[in-house]
Amino acid sequence: MNTPNFEIPTQFRDFADKSVDQARNAFGTLLNGAVKTSEQLRTSTDTVQSTLHAAVLKGLDHAKTNADTTFDYAQRVVRAKDVREAFEIQSEFVKTQFAAIQAQFKEYGALAQSAAR
């Protein structure tokens, strides 16, 4: 039995060849985009973890500083010679602690801004 000789037209083969090349390029672009996105996610995760770690350490540092300041204050009040001196110590403590807390909140704000970048 003779098989008829059917030839695929050149234009169809060229079109199919170009379509395969275009599909290959599109897939390569998609794959490269996925790799870049994965790298960006890893970098973002590292940044968030690093910032969170810095915030925890900063919090522990602030807690120690605030505790030391409070113990120093308590010791000064106990050693006060009279009520007037105790009130002066109290007033000074409130002012310095208020300023310290404002500074600490600014530091946390700076950490939050660096994490958002």
C-alpha positions as CSV (number, residue, x, y, z in Angstrom):
1,M,0.0,0.0,0.0
2,N,1.3,3.3,-1.0
3,T,1.1,6.2,1.5
4,P,0.3,9.4,-0.1
5,N,3.1,11.9,0.1
6,F,1.7,14.9,2.1
7,E,4.0,17.7,2.6
8,I,3.5,20.3,5.4
9,P,3.6,23.7,3.9
10,T,6.7,25.8,4.6
11,Q,4.7,28.7,6.0
12,F,3.0,26.4,8.5
13,R,6.3,25.0,9.6
14,D,7.8,28.5,10.0
15,F,4.7,29.6,12.0
16,A,4.9,26.5,14.3
17,D,8.7,27.1,14.7
18,K,8.2,30.7,15.7
19,S,5.3,29.7,18.1
20,V,7.6,27.3,19.9
21,D,10.3,29.9,20.2
22,Q,7.8,32.5,21.5
23,A,6.5,29.9,24.0
24,R,10.0,29.1,25.1
25,N,10.8,32.8,25.6
26,A,7.6,33.4,27.5
27,F,8.2,30.5,29.8
28,G,11.8,31.7,30.4
29,T,10.5,35.2,31.3
30,L,7.9,33.7,33.6
31,L,10.5,31.5,35.3
32,N,13.0,34.4,35.7
33,G,10.2,36.5,37.3
34,A,9.4,33.7,39.7
35,V,13.0,33.4,40.8
36,K,13.3,37.2,41.3
37,T,10.1,37.2,43.3
38,S,11.4,34.3,45.5
39,E,14.7,36.2,46.1
40,Q,12.8,39.4,47.1
41,L,10.6,37.4,49.5
42,R,13.7,35.8,51.1
43,T,15.3,39.3,51.4
44,S,12.0,40.7,52.9
45,T,11.8,37.8,55.4
46,D,15.4,38.3,56.4
47,T,14.8,42.0,56.9
48,V,11.6,41.4,59.0
49,Q,13.4,38.9,61.1
50,S,16.4,41.1,61.6
51,T,14.2,44.1,62.5
52,L,12.1,42.0,64.9
53,H,15.3,40.7,66.6
54,A,16.6,44.3,66.8
55,A,13.3,45.4,68.4
56,V,13.4,42.6,71.0
57,L,17.0,43.5,71.9
58,K,16.0,47.2,72.0
59,G,13.1,46.3,74.3
60,L,15.3,44.4,76.6
61,D,17.8,47.2,76.7
62,H,15.0,49.7,77.5
63,A,13.6,47.5,80.2
64,K,17.0,47.3,81.9
65,T,17.6,51.0,81.6
66,N,14.1,51.8,82.9
67,A,14.5,49.4,85.8
68,D,18.0,50.7,86.7
69,T,16.6,54.3,86.6
70,T,13.6,53.3,88.8
71,F,15.9,51.5,91.4
72,D,18.1,54.6,91.5
73,Y,15.1,56.8,92.0
74,A,13.8,54.6,94.8
75,Q,17.2,54.6,96.5
76,R,17.4,58.4,96.2
77,V,13.9,58.8,97.7
78,V,14.7,56.5,100.6
79,R,17.8,58.6,101.3
80,A,15.9,61.9,101.2
81,K,16.3,64.0,104.3
82,D,12.8,65.4,104.2
83,V,9.5,65.4,102.3
84,R,10.5,68.5,100.2
85,E,13.6,66.7,98.9
86,A,11.6,63.5,98.2
87,F,9.1,65.6,96.1
88,E,12.0,67.2,94.2
89,I,13.4,63.8,93.5
90,Q,10.0,62.6,92.4
91,S,9.5,65.6,90.1
92,E,12.9,65.1,88.5
93,F,12.3,61.4,88.0
94,V,8.9,62.0,86.3
95,K,10.5,64.5,83.9
96,T,13.5,62.3,83.0
97,Q,11.3,59.2,82.6
98,F,8.9,61.0,80.3
99,A,11.8,62.2,78.1
100,A,13.3,58.7,78.2
101,I,10.0,57.1,77.1
102,Q,9.6,59.6,74.3
103,A,13.1,58.8,73.0
104,Q,12.4,55.1,73.3
105,F,9.2,55.4,71.2
106,K,11.2,57.3,68.6
107,E,13.7,54.4,68.4
108,Y,10.8,52.0,67.9
109,G,9.4,54.2,65.2
110,A,12.7,54.3,63.4
111,L,12.9,50.5,63.6
112,A,9.3,50.2,62.2
113,Q,10.2,52.6,59.3
114,S,13.3,50.6,58.4
115,A,11.2,47.4,58.4
116,A,8.7,49.0,56.1
117,R,11.4,49.8,53.5
